[in-house]
PDB file of C-alpha atoms in Angstrom:
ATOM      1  CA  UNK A   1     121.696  74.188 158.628  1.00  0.00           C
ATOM      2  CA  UNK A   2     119.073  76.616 158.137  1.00  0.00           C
ATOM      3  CA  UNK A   3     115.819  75.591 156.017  1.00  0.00           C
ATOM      4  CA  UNK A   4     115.441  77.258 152.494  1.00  0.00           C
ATOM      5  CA  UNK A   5     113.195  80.123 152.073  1.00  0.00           C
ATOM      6  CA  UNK A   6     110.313  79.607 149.481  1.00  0.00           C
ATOM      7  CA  UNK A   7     109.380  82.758 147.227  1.00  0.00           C
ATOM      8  CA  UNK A   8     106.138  83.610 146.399  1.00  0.00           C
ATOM      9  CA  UNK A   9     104.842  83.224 143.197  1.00  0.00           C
ATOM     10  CA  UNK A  10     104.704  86.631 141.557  1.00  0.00           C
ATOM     11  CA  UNK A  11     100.871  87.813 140.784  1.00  0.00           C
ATOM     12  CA  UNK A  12      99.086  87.089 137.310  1.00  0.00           C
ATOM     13  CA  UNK A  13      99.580  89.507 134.837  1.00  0.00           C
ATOM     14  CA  UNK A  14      96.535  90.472 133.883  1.00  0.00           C
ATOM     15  CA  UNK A  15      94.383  90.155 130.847  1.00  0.00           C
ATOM     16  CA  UNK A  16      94.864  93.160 128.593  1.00  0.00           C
ATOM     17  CA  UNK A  17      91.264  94.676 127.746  1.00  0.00           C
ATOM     18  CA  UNK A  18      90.094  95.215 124.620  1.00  0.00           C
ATOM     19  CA  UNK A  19      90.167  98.024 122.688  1.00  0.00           C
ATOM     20  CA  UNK A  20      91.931 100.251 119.950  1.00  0.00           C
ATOM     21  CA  UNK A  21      95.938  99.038 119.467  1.00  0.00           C
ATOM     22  CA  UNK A  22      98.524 101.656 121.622  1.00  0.00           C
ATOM     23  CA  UNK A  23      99.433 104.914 119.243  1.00  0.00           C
ATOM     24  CA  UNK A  24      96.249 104.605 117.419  1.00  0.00           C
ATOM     25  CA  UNK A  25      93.134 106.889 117.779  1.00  0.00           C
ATOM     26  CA  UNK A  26      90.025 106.040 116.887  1.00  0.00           C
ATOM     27  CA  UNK A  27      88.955 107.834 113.631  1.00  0.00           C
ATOM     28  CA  UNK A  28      86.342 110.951 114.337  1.00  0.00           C
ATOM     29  CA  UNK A  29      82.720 110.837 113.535  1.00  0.00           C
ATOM     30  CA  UNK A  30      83.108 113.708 111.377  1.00  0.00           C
ATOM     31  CA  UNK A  31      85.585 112.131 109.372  1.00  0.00           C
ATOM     32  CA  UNK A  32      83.938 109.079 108.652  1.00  0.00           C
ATOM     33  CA  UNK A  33      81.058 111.031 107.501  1.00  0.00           C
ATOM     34  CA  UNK A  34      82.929 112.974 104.890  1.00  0.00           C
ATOM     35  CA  UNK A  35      83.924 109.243 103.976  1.00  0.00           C
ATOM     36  CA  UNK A  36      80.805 107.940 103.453  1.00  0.00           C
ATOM     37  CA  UNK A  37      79.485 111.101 101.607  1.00  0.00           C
ATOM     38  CA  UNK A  38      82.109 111.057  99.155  1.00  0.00           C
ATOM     39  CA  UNK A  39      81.625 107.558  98.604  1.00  0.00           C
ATOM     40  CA  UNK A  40      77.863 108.229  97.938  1.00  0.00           C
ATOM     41  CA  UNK A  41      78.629 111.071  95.812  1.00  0.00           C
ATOM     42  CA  UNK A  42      81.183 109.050  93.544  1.00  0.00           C
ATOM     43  CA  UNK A  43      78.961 106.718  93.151  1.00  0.00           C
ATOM     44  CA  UNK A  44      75.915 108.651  92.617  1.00  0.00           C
ATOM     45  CA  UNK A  45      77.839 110.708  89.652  1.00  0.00           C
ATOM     46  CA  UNK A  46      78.745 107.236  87.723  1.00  0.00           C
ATOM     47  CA  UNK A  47      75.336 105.766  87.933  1.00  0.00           C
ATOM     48  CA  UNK A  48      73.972 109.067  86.463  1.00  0.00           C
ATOM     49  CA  UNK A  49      76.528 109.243  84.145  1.00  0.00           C
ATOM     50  CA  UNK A  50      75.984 105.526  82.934  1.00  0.00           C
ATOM     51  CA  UNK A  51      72.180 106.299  82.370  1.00  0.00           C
ATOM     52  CA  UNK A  52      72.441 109.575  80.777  1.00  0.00           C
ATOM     53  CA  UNK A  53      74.991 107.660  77.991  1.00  0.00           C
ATOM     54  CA  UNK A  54      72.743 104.951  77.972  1.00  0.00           C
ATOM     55  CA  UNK A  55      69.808 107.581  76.977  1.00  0.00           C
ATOM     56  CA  UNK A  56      72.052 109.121  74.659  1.00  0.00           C
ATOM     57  CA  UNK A  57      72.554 106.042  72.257  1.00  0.00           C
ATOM     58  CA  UNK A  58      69.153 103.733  72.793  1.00  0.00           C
ATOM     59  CA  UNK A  59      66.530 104.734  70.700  1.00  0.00           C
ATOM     60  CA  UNK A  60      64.609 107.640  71.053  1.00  0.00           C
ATOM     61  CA  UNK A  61      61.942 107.079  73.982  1.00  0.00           C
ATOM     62  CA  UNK A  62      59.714 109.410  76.089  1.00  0.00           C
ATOM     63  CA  UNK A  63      62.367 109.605  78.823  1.00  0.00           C
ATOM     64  CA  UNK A  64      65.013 110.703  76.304  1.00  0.00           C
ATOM     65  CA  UNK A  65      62.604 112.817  74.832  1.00  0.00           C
ATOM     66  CA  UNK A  66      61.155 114.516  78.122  1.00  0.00           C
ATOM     67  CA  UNK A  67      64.802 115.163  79.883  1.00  0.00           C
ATOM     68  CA  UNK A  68      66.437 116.243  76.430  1.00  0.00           C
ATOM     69  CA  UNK A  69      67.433 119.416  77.002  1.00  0.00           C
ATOM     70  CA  UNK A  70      69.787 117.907  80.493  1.00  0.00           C
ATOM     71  CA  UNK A  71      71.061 115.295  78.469  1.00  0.00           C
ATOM     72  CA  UNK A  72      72.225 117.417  75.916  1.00  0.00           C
ATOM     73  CA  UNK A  73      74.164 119.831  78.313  1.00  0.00           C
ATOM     74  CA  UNK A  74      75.865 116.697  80.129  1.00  0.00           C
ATOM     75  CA  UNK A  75      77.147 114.644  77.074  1.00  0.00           C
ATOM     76  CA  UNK A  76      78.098 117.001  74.763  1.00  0.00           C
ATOM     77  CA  UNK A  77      81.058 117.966  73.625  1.00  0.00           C
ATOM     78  CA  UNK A  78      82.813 116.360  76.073  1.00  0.00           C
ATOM     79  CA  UNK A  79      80.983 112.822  76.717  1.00  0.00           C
ATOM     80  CA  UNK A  80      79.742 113.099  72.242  1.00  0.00           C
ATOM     81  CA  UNK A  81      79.580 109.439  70.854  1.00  0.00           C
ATOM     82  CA  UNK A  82      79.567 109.349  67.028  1.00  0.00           C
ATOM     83  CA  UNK A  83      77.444 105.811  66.932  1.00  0.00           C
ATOM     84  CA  UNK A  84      74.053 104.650  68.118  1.00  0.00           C
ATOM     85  CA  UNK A  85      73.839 101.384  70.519  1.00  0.00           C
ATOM     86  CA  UNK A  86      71.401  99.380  68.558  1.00  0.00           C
ATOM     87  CA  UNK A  87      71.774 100.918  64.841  1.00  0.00           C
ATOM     88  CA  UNK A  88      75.512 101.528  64.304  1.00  0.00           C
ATOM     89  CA  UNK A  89      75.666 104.175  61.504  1.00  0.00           C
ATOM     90  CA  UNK A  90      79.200 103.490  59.945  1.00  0.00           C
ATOM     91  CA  UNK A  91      80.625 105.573  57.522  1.00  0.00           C
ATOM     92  CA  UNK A  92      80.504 104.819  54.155  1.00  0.00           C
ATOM     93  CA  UNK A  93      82.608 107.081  52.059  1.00  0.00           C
ATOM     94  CA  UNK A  94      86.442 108.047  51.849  1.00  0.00           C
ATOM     95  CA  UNK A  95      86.980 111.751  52.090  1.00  0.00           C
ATOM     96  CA  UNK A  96      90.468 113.370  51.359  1.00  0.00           C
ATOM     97  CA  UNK A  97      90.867 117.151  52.477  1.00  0.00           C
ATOM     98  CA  UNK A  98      93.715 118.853  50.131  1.00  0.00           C
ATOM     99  CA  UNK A  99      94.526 122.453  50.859  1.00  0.00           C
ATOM    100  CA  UNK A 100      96.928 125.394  49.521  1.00  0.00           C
ATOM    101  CA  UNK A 101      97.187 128.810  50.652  1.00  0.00           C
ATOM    102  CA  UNK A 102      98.438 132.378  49.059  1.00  0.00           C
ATOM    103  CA  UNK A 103      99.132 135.934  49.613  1.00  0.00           C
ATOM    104  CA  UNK A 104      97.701 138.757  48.952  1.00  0.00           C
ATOM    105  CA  UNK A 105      96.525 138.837  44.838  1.00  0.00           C
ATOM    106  CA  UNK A 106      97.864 135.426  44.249  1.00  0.00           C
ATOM    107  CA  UNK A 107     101.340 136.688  44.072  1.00  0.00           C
ATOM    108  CA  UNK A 108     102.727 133.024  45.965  1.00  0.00           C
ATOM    109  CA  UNK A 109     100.876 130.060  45.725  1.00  0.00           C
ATOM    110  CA  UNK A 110     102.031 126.785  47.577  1.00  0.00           C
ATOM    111  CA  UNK A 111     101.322 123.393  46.444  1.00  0.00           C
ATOM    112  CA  UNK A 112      98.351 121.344  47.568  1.00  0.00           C
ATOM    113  CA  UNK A 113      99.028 119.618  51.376  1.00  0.00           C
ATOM    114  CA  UNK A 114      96.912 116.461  51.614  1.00  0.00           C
ATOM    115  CA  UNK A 115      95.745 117.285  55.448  1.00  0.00           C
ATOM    116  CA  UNK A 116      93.864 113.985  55.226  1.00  0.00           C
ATOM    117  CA  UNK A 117      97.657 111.869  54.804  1.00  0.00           C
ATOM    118  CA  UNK A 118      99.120 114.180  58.160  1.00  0.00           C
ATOM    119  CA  UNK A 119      96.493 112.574  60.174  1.00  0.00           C
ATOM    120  CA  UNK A 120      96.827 109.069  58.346  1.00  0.00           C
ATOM    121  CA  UNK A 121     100.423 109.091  58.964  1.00  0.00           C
ATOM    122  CA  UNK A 122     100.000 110.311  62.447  1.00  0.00           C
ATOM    123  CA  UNK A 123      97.762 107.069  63.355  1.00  0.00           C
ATOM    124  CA  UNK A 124      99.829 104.499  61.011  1.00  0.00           C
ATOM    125  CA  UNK A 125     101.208 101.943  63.493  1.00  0.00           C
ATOM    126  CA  UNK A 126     100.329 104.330  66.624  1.00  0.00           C
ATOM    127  CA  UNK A 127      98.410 101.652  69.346  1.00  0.00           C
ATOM    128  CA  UNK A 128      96.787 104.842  70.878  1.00  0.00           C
ATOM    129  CA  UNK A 129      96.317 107.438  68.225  1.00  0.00           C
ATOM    130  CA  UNK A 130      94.730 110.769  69.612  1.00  0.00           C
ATOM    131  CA  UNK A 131      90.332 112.329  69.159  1.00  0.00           C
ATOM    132  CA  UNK A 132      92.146 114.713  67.046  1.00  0.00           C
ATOM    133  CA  UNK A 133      93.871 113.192  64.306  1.00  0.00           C
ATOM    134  CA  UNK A 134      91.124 110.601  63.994  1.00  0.00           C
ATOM    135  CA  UNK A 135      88.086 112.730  64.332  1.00  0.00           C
ATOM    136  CA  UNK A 136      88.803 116.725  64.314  1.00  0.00           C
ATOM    137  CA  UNK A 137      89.417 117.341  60.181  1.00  0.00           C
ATOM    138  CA  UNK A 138      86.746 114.624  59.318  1.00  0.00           C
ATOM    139  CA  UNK A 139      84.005 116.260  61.356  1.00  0.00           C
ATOM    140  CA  UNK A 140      84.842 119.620  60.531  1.00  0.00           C
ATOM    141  CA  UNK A 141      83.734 118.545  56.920  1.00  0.00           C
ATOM    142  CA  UNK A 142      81.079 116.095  57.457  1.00  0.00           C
ATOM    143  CA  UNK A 143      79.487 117.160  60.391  1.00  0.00           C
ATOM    144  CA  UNK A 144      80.469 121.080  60.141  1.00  0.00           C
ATOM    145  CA  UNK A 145      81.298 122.713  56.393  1.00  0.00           C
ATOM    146  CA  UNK A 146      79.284 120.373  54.217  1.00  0.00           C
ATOM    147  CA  UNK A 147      75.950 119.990  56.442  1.00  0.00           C
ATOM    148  CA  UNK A 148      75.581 124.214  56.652  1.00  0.00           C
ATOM    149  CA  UNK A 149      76.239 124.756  52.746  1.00  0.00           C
ATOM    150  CA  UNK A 150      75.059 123.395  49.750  1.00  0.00           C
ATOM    151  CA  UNK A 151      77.126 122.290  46.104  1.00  0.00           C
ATOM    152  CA  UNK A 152      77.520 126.192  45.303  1.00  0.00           C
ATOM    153  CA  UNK A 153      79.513 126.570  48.483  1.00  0.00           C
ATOM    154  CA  UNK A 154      76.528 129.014  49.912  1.00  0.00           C
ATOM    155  CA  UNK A 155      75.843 128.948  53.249  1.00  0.00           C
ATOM    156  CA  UNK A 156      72.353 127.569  54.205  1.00  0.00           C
ATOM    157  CA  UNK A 157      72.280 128.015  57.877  1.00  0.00           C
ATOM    158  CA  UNK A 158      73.125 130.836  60.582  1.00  0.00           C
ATOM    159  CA  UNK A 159      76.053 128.055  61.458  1.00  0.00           C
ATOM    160  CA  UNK A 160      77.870 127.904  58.163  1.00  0.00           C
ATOM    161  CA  UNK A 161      80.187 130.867  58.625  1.00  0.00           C
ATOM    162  CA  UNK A 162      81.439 129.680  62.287  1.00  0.00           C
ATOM    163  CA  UNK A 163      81.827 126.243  60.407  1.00  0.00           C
ATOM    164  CA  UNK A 164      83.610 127.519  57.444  1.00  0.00           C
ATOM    165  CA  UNK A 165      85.645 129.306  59.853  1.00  0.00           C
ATOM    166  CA  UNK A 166      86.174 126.038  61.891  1.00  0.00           C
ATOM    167  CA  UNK A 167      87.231 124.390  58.713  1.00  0.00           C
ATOM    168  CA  UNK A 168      90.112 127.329  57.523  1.00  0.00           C
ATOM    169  CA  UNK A 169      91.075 127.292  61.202  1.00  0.00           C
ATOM    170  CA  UNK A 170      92.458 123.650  61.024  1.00  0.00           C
ATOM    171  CA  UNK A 171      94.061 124.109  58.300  1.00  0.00           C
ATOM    172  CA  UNK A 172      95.574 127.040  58.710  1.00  0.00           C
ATOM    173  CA  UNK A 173      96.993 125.502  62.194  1.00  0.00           C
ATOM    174  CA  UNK A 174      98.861 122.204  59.686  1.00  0.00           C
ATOM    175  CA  UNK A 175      99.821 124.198  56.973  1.00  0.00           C
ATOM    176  CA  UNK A 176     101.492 127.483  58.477  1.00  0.00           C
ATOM    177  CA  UNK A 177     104.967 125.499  60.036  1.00  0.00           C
ATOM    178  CA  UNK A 178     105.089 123.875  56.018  1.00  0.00           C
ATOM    179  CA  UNK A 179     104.280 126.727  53.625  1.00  0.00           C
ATOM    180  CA  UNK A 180     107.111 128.959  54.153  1.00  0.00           C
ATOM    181  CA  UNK A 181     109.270 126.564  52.778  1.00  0.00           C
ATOM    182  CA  UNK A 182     106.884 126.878  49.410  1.00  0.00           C
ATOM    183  CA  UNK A 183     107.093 130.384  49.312  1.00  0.00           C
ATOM    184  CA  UNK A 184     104.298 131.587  51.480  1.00  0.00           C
ATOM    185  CA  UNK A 185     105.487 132.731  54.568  1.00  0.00           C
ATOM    186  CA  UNK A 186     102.917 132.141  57.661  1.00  0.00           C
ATOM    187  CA  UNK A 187     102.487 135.730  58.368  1.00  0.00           C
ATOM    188  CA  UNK A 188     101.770 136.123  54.699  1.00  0.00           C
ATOM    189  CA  UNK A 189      99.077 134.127  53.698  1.00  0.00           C
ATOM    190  CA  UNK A 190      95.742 135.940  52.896  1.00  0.00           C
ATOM    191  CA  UNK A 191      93.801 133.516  50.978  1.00  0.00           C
ATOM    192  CA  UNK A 192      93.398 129.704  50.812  1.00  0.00           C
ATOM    193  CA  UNK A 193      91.731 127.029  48.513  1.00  0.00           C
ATOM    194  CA  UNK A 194      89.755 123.588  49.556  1.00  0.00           C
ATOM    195  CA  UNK A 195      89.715 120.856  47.666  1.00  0.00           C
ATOM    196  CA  UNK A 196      87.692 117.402  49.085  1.00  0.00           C
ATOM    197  CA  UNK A 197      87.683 114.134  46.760  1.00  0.00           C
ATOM    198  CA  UNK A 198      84.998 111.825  48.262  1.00  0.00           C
ATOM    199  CA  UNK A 199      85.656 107.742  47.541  1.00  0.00           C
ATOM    200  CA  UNK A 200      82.369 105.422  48.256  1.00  0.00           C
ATOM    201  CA  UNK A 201      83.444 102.498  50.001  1.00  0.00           C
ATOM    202  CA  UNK A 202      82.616  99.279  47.447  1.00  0.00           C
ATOM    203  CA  UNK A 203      80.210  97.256  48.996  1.00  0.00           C
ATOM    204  CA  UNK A 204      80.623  93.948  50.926  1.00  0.00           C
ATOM    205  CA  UNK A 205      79.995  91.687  48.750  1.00  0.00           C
ATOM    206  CA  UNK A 206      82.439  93.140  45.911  1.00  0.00           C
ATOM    207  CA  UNK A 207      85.375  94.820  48.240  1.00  0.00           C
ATOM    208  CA  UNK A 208      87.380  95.549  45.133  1.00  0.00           C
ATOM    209  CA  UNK A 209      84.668  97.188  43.229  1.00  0.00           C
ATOM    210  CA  UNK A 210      86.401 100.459  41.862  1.00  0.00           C
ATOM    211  CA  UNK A 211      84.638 103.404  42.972  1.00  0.00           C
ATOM    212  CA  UNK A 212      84.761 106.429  40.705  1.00  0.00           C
ATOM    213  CA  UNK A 213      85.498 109.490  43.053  1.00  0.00           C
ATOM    214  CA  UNK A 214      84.230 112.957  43.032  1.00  0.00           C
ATOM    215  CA  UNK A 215      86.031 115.881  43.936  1.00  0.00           C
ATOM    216  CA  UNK A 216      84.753 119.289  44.729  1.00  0.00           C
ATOM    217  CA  UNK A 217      86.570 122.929  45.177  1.00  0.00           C
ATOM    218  CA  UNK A 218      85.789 124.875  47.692  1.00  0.00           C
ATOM    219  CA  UNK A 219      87.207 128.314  45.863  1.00  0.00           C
ATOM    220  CA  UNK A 220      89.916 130.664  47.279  1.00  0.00           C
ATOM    221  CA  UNK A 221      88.445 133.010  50.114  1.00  0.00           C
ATOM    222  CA  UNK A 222      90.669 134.957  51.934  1.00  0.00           C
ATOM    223  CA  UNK A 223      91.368 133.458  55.416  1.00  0.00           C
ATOM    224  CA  UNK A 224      89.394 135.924  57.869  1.00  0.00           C
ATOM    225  CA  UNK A 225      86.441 137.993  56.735  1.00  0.00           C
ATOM    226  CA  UNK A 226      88.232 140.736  58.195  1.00  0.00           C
ATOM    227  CA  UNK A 227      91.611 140.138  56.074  1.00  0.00           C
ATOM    228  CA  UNK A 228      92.635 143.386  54.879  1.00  0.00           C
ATOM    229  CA  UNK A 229      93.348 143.232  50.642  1.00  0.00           C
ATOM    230  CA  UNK A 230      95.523 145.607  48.986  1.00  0.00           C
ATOM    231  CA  UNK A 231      93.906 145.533  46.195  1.00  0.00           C
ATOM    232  CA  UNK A 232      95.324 143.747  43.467  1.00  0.00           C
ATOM    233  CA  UNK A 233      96.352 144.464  39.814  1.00  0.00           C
ATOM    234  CA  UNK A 234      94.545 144.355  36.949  1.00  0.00           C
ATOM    235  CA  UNK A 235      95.144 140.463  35.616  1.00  0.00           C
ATOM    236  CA  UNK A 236      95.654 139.253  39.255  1.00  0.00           C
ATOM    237  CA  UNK A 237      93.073 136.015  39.371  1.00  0.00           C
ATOM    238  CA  UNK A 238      93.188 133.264  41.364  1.00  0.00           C
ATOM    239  CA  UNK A 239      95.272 130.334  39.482  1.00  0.00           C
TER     240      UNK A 239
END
């Protein structure tokens, strides 16, 4: 009987090296640099960002003062804040902006629209109502028509026709789909008619102190200062 044969035992396998995983390449210099520049960028844009708002509401200092001019062009109109950080400046009146519109010598007249009630309703029960129905009409009359003319309606500044302008622009934008169904159609109207009740808000400490408004009538104009008249007949006023 022959003797078995004994195999060999088959070499080690050997330790696998290290180094990147198989199908992977390691990523180029090049590319991590854009990486890290981008990064630094990104980063560099919020921090500026953060202290130029931060300048914008603190109190007036000598570095606010000094870099005013680059402030200004960076936060407004698109970063404008309507508060200050330390001295909150809430409003404290009521304003309700009524408008109507006609053509040419009064000949249609519409009824008043309360513009103030669109946006109202538009932000009634809406968890993320938009800048412009909260801010747009307001502004246009606090910060725009009534801080570039006086009681008498005359302008007092080289603003106050681009803000009067501003003003009938809005308007003119919420009442032109509505008036044609009073009469005026959109393409007709040639003139139009403000008219702004203000309401103090009662103070704290009596909330339900009646506050006696004041309204005030900003009179008919027509709607461009270009709008061509026709001239009207004798005994055609404005109602």
């Amino acid at each position: 009987m022959s003797e078995p044969i004994e195999e060999s035992a088959p070499p080690p396998t050997p330790a696998p090296t290290a180094g990147p995983p198989l199908g992977t390449h390691p990523r180029p210099w090049w590319s991590r640099l854009v990486l890290a520049v981008s990064v630094l960028a990104i980063a560099g844009t919020a921090l500026y960002h953060l202290g130029i708002t931060f300048l914008t509401n603190s109190p007036e200092n000598t570095v606010s003062t000094r870099f005013a001019e680059p402030i200004s062009k960076w936060v407004y109109p698109w970063f404008e804040q309507n508060w200050r950080l330390f001295a909150p400046n809430p409003m404290s009146q009521n304003f309700t902006i009524e408008t109507r519109v006609a053509t040419d010598c009064y000949q249609q007249v519409t009824p008043w629209y309360n513009l103030s009630q669109m946006d109202y309703d538009t932000i009634l029960h809406n968890p993320f109502p938009g800048h412009t129905e909260q801010n747009e009409l307001r502004r246009a009359w606090t910060d725009g028509y009534s801080t570039t003319h006086d009681q008498s309606d005359v302008g007092t500044t080289g603003r106050a026709e681009m803000m009067r302008q501003y003003l009938v622009n809005i308007a003119l934008e919420r009442v032109r789909p509505l008036s044609g169904k009073d009469g005026v159609a959109a393409a007709g109207i040639t003139n139009i008619e403000f008219r702004v009740t203000t309401t103090d808000i009662p103070p704290a400490d009596a909330p339900h102190q009646v506050q006696q408004p004041s309204v005030h009538i900003i009179p008919w104009r027509q709607i461009s200062p270009d709008a061509v008249s026709y001239g009207c007949p004798n005994g055609s006023v404005a109602p």
